[in-house]
Each structure stands twice: as structure tokens, then as C-alpha cells.
C-alpha positions as a printed NumPy array, in Angstrom:
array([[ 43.626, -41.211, 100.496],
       [ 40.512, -39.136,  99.252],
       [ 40.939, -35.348,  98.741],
       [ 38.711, -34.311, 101.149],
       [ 40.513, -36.461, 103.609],
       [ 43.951, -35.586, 102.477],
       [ 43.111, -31.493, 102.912],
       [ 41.973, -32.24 , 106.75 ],
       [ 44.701, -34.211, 107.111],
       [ 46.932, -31.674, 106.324],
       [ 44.984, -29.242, 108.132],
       [ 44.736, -31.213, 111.066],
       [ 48.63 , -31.092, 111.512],
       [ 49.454, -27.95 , 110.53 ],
       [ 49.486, -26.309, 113.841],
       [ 52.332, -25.535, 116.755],
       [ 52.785, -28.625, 118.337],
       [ 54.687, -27.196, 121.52 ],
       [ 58.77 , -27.595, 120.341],
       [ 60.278, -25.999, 123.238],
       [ 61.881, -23.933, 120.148],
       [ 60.647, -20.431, 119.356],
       [ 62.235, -17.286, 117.405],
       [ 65.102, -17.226, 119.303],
       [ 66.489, -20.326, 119.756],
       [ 69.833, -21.421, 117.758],
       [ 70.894, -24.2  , 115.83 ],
       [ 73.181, -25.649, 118.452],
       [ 69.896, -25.452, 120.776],
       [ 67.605, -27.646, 118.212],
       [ 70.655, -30.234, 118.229],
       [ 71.494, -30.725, 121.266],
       [ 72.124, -34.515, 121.625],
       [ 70.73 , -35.668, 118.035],
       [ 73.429, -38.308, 116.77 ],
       [ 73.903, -38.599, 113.188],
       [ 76.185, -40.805, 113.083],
       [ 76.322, -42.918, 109.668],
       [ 73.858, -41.489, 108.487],
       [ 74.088, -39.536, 104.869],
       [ 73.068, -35.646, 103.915],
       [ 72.997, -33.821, 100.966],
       [ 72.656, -29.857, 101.425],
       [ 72.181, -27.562,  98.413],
       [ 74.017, -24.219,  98.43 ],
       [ 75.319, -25.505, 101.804],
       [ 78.39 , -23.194, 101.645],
       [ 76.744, -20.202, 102.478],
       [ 74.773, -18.105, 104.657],
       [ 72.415, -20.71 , 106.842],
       [ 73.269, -23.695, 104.442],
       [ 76.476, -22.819, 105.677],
       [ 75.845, -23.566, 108.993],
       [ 73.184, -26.847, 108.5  ],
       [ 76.227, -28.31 , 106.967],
       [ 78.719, -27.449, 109.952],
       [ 76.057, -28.23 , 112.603],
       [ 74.831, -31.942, 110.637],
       [ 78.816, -32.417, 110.263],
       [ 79.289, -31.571, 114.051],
       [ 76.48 , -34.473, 115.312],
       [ 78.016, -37.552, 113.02 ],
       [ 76.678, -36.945, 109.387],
       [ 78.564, -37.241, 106.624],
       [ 77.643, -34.177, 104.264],
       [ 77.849, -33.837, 100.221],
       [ 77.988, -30.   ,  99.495],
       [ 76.586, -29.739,  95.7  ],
       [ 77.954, -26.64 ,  94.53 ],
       [ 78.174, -24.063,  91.242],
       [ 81.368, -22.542,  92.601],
       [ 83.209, -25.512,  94.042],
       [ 86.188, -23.536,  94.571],
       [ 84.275, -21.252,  97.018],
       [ 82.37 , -24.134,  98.625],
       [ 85.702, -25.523,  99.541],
       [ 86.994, -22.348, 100.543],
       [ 84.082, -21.577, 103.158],
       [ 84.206, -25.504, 104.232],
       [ 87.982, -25.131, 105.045],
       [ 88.157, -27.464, 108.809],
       [ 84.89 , -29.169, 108.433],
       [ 84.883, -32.491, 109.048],
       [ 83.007, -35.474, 106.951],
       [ 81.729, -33.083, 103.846],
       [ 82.515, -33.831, 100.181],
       [ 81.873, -30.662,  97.811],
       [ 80.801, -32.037,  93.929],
       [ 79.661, -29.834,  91.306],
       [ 75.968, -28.8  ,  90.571],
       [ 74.13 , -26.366,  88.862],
       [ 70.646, -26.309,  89.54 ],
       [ 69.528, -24.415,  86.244],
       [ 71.401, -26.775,  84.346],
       [ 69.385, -30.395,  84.095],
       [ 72.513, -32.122,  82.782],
       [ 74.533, -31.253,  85.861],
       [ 71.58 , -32.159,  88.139],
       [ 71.635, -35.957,  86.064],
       [ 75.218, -35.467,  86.821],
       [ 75.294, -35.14 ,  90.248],
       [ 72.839, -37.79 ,  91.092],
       [ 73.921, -40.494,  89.091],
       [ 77.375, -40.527,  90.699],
       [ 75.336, -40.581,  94.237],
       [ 73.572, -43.463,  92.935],
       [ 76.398, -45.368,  91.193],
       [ 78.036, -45.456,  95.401],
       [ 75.078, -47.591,  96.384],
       [ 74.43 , -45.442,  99.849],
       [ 71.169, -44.522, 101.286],
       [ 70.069, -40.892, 101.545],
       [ 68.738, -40.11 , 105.001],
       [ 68.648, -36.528, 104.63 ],
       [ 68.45 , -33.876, 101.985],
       [ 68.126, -30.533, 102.135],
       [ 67.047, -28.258,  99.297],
       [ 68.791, -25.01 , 101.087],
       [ 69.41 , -22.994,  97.979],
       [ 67.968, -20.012,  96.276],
       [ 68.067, -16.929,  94.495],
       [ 66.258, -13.639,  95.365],
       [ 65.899, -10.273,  93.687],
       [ 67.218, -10.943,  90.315],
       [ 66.165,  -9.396,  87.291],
       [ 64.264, -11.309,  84.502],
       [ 67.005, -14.023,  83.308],
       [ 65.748, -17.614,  82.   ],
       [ 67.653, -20.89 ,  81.95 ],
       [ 68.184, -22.541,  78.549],
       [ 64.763, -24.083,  78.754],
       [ 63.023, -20.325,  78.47 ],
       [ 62.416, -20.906,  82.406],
       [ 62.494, -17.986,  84.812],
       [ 65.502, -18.048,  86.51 ],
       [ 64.304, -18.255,  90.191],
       [ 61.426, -20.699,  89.382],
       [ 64.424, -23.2  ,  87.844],
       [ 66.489, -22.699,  90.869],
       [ 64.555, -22.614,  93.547],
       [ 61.947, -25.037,  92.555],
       [ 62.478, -26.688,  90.043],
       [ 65.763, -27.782,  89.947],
       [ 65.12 , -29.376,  93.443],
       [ 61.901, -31.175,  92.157],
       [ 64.566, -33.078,  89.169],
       [ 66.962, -33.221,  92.131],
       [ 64.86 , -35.293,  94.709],
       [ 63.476, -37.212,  92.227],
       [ 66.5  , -38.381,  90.546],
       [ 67.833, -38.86 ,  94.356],
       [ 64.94 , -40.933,  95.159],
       [ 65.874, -44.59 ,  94.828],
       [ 68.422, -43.394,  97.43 ],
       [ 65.91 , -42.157,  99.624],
       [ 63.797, -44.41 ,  99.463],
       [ 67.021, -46.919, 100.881],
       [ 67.388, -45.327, 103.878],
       [ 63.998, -46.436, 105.178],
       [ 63.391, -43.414, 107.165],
       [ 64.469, -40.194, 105.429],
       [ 63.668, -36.657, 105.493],
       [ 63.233, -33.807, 102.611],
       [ 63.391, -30.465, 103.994],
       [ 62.585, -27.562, 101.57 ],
       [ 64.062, -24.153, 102.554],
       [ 60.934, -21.909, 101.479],
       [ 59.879, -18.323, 103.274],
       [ 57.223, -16.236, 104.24 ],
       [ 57.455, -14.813, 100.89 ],
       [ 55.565, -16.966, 100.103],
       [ 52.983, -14.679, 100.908],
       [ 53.666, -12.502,  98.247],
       [ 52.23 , -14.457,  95.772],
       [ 50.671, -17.786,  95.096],
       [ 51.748, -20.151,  91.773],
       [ 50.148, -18.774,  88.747],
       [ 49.402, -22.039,  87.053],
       [ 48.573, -20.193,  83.947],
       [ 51.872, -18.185,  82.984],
       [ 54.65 , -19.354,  85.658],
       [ 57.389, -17.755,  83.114],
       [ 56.007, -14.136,  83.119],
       [ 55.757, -14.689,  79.199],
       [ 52.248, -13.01 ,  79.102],
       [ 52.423, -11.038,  82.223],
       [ 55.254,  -8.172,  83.37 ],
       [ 57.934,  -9.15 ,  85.264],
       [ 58.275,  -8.475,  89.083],
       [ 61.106,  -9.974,  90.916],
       [ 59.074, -10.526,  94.171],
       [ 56.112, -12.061,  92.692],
       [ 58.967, -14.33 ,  90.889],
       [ 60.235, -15.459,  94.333],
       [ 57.082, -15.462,  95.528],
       [ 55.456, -17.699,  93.32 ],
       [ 58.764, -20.18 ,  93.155],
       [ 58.765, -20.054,  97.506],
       [ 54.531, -21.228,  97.05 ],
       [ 56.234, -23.957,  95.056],
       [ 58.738, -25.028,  97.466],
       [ 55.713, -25.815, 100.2  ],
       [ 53.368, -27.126,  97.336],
       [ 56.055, -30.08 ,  96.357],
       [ 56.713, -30.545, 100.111],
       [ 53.278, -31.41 , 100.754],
       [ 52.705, -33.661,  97.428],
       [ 56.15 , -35.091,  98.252],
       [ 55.173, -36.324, 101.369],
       [ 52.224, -37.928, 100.492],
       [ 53.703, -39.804,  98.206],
       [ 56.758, -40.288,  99.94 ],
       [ 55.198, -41.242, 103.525],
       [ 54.604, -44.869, 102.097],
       [ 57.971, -45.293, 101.565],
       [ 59.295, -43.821, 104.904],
       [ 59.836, -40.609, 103.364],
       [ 58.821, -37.24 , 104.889],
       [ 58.681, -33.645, 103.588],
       [ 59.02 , -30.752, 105.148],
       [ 59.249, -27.077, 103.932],
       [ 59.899, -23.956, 106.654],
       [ 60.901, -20.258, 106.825],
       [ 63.895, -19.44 , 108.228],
       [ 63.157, -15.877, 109.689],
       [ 64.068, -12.757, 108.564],
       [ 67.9  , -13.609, 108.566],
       [ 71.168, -11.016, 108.602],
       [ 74.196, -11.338, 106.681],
       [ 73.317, -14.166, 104.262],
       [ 73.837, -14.452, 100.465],
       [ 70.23 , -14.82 ,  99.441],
       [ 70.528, -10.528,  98.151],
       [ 73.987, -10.973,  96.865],
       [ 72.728,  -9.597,  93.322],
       [ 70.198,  -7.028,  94.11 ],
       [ 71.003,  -3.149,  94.073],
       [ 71.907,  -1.47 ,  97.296],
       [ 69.477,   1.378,  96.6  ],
       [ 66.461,  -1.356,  96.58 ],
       [ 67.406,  -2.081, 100.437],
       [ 68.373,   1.55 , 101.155],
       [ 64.423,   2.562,  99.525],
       [ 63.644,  -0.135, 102.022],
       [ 64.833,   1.842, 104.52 ],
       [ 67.433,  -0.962, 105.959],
       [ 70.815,   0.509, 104.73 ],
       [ 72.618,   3.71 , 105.057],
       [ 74.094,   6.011, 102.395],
       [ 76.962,   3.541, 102.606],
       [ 75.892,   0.435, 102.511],
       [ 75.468,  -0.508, 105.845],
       [ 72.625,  -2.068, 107.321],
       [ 71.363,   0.206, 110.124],
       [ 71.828,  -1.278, 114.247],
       [ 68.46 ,  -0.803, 114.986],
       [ 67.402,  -2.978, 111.914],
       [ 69.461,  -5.633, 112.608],
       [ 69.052,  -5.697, 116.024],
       [ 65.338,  -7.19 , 115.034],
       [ 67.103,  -9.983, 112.19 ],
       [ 67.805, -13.034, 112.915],
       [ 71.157, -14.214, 113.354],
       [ 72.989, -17.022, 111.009],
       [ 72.573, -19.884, 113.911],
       [ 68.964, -18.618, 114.803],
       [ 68.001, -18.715, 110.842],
       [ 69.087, -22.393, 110.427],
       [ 67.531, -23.776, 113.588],
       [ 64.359, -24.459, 111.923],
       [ 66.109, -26.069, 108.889],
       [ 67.565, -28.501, 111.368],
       [ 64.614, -28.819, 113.477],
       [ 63.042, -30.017, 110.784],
       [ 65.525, -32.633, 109.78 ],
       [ 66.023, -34.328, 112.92 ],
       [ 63.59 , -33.526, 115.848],
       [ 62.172, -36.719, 117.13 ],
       [ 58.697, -34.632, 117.83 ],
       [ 57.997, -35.037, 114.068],
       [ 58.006, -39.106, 113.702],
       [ 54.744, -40.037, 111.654],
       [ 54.561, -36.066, 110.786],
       [ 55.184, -34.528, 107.664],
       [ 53.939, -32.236, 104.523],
       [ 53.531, -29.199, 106.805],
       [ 55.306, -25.741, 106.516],
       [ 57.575, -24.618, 109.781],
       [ 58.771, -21.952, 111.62 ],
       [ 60.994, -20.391, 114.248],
       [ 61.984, -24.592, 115.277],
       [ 57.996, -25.111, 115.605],
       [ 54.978, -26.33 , 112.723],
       [ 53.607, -23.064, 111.652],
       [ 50.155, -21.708, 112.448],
       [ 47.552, -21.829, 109.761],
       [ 47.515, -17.928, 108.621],
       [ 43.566, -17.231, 107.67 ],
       [ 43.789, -13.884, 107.672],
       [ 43.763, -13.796, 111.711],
       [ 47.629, -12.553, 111.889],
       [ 48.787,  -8.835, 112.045],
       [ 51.631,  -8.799, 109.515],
       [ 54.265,  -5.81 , 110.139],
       [ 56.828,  -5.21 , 108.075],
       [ 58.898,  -3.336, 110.026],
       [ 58.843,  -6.089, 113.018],
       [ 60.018,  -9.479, 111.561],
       [ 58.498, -11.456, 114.174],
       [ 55.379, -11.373, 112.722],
       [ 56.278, -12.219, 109.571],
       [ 54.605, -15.958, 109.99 ],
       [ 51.788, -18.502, 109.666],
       [ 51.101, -20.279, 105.96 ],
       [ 48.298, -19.97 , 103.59 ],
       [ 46.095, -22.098, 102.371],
       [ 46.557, -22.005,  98.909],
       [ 50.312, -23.162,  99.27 ],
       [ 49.62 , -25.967, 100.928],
       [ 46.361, -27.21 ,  98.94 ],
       [ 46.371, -30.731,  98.037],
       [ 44.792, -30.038,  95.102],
       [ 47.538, -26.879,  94.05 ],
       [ 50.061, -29.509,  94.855],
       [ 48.908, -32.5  ,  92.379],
       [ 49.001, -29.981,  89.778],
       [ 51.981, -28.721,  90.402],
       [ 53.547, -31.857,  90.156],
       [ 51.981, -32.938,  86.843],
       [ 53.305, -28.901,  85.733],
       [ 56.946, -30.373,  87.175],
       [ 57.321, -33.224,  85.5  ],
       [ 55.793, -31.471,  82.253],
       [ 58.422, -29.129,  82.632],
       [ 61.455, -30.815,  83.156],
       [ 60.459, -33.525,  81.027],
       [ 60.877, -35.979,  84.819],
       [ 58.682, -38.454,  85.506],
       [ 58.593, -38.583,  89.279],
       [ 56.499, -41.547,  90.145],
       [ 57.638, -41.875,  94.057],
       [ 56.75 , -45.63 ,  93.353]])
């Protein structure tokens, strides 16, 4: 497909197509009568926070769910009672555990209908993986593009699969600086770091899928909402959120901020939504939202901080074909993966 036909193709279905979903619907609401029965999942960091739930809900409608995990004691832990989920070590800033991982997933010969690059890192200071890579660049983005692509024979088998990348509106905050992604030449700030590696997350999704679509595999990357009581600032300072202005003197998050958050079910309804809603057949390489395709932001939408509901809509520049082919080249480059989706 020709550029200029590939960027109004993707234009074309980036839009609301009319879910029945909206801000405030739940997870159990987007899965209502989906059967998963036999059919295979793989959620990252799916022991926490809304990965948490995606596994419990997938579990609850048939699916059998691997958990990869860093702390598999705690995965197991927080997966206590739920049924048809295997937890197996991963570390997604460590390429030899990523090899690890999906060569035994290979060597059992199943198909991969689903996975589900759920996790992420936030507000961390500067920290680099062995391979000099910025911490939430490797995690967030890159350790998913090795992941997928050393999953992909597997997906490929299941002649109809899905790849849903967890990104977020933060994506706003900053598109993918092609020229210094490492913040070797540039000063470090933490949001433009998870802003840049969030741009990534849609970028693959929509270079994925056009690759992928020929082989019955479709991409999809969302934002969750503005979501309360998840892991995702486990490591950042309590005075950063109390500056914010969303936590008291003692640590707690005031009522009248989290009355406008998301809850845990609400924040993985779109994850699902994206995974198994029948209303996306012969659809993919979009960005989603609140259990609906986002809108296409071109400036026209009145972004308040202080009311999370308008945190929405997707730019352009993170879902340019042209930004995505050369991300993927920088990918592969980078991890030293070819990724041929042939």
C-alpha cells in the first residue's frame, strides 16, 4: 500500500465508531458474553493495577492466561484463586529473559490469539538498561517490540489474533525524538521520557498492523483513563503528586480528586474492548479510548488538567505512517531484532 494511501487509511478509521462504551463503562460491561474459550493470552505486568484485572476478566470468559512477570512471587501472590493463568518469569529490560520467555512459548507449539503489552514504568529517574537504553523507553517500548516479534510465529498461528498496546494520553507530552531517544545529548525529564516511549507504543501499533493485517494480525494501542490506585507511580516521590495538588500532607489522595479517576474495572475496559469487541473485525492500527476508537486531536480539543475527561483524542505525529516505518527500522537497530512480520 502507497504512503499516501496508507496515511488516509489510517485517517479514515481513526474516528468513534459508536461502541455503546464511553468513560464510564467497566470491564465486566465491555465483556459481557465474549467467549474465550481455548483461546490463548499473554498479558505483561498482568498482576497489577488494570493488568490485574484484564487477566481476571480474560480468565473469567474462557482464556487461558500466561502472566510474564519480574517478581513471580508477587504475581502469584496477587493471582491467588484465578483460574487458567500460568505466571513465568520476564524481565522486559533484560533481552535474554525476553528470548527466554518466548522460546519456551514457542517450543509448546500453541497459537497466540491474544497479547497484551500492559506494562510500564512512569516517573522514574534517569536509569538505563545494560544496553545504555533509558529505562522507560526499554520497558515500555522496546522490550514489547523484541517481545511480539519473537512471539510472532505464534501469532501468526492463531489466524486471527490481536496485539493490544497499553499506551496513554501522555502521549501528548511529547512525540519520539528520532535524533537522541536516550537523553544522551539532551537533559533528562521523566515526562518527556514517558512521553516519548507512550508515542512509541501507538507508532509500533500502527506499523504492526500493517504488517501484521496480512497475516490476520491486528494492532491496537489505547489509553486507559486517568486511573486510581494502580502501580504505574509506585517509584515516584509523594511530594511530586502532593505539588500536583492530588495528595494531602499524608499521603492520601484527596476525595474530590478521586472522585473524577477512573476506577480499576473502568481503566481496563478499553484494554479489553480492544481485544475482543466484534465491532473491530477488519479494523486495526488505530489508538482507543474510554471502550471507543479515539477522535483525531488537531488541536480542536480543550485539554484540562484538572478534569480527566478531557484528557483524549491522538495526534498525528504518533500515528504517522511515515514516524512508524522509522521507528521500526530504529527498533530493530536497537535491539539488534529483525522483525520481518513475513
Amino acid at each position: 500500500m502507497e504512503q499516501k494511501e496508507t496515511n488516509k487509511y489510517n485517517r479514515s478509521l481513526q474516528q468513534p465508531i459508536g461502541s455503546g462504551f464511553n468513560a464510564t463503562s467497566t470491564s465486566n460491561d465491555v465483556i459481557k458474553g465474549v467467549d474465550l474459550t481455548g483461546k490463548i493470552a499473554i498479558v505483561t505486568g498482568g498482576y497489577a493495577g488494570i493488568g490485574l484485572e484484564t487477566v481476571k476478566l480474560l480468565s473469567r470468559a474462557g482464556a487461558k492466561v500466561i502472566v510474564p512477570a519480574r517478581d513471580v512471587a508477587k504475581a502469584k501472590k496477587n493471582l491467588d484463586g484465578v483460574k487458567n493463568i500460568a505466571v513465568e518469569h520476564l524481565d522486559l529490560m533484560n533481552p535474554e529473559s525476553i528470548d527466554a520467555f518466548a522460546r519456551n512459548f514457542l517450543e509448546t507449539n500453541s497459537p497466540l490469539h491474544l497479547l497484551i503489552n500492559n506494562a510500564g514504568i512512569m516517573w522514574v529517574p534517569l536509569q538505563r538498561d545494560l544496553r545504555g537504553y533509558e529505562s522507560q523507553l526499554a520497558t515500555n517500548h522496546l522490550g514489547h517490540f523484541q517481545l511480539t516479534a519473537k512471539l510472532w510465529p505464534a501469532l501468526k498461528q492463531a489466524n486471527g489474533a490481536r496485539v493490544v498496546n497499553v499506551s496513554s494520553f501522555g502521549h501528548q507530552m511529547a512525540p519520539f525524538d528520532f535524533e537522541d531517544p536516550n537523553f544522551e545529548h539532551r537533559q533528562y525529564e521523566t515526562l518527556q521520557g514517558y512521553g516519548q516511549s507512550k508515542t512509541a507504543n501507538n507508532l509500533f501499533t500502527v506499523e504492526l498492523d500493517h504488517r501484521g493485517r496480512y497475516f490476520g494480525v491486528r494492532a491496537f494501542s489505547l489509553h486507559p483513563g486517568s486511573v486510581n490506585g494502580t502501580d504505574l507511580g509506585r517509584v515516584a516521590p509523594m511530594a511530586l503528586f502532593q505539588q500536583m495538588g492530588t495528595h494531602d500532607e499524608n499521603g492520601e489522595i484527596y476525595p474530590e480528586v478521586a472522585k473524577k479517576l477512573k476506577t480499576i474495572p473502568q481503566g481496563a475496559a478499553t484494554t479489553l474492548w480492544c481485544a475482543t469487541s466484534q465491532k473491530l473485525e477488519g479494523k486495526g492500527g488505530v489508538y482507543c479510548e474510554n471502550g471507543d476508537i479515539a477522535e483525531l486531536d488537531l488541536g480542536n480539543i480543550d485539554h484540562q488538567y484538572d478534569n480527566p475527561l478531557t484528557l483524549r483524542g491522538v495526534t498525528p505525529y504518533s500515528i504517522d505512517p511515515e514516524n512508524a516505518k522509522r521507528l521500526w527500522q530504529l527498533s530493530e537497530e536497537m535491539t539488534k531484532v529483525i522483525f520481518t512480520a513475513d
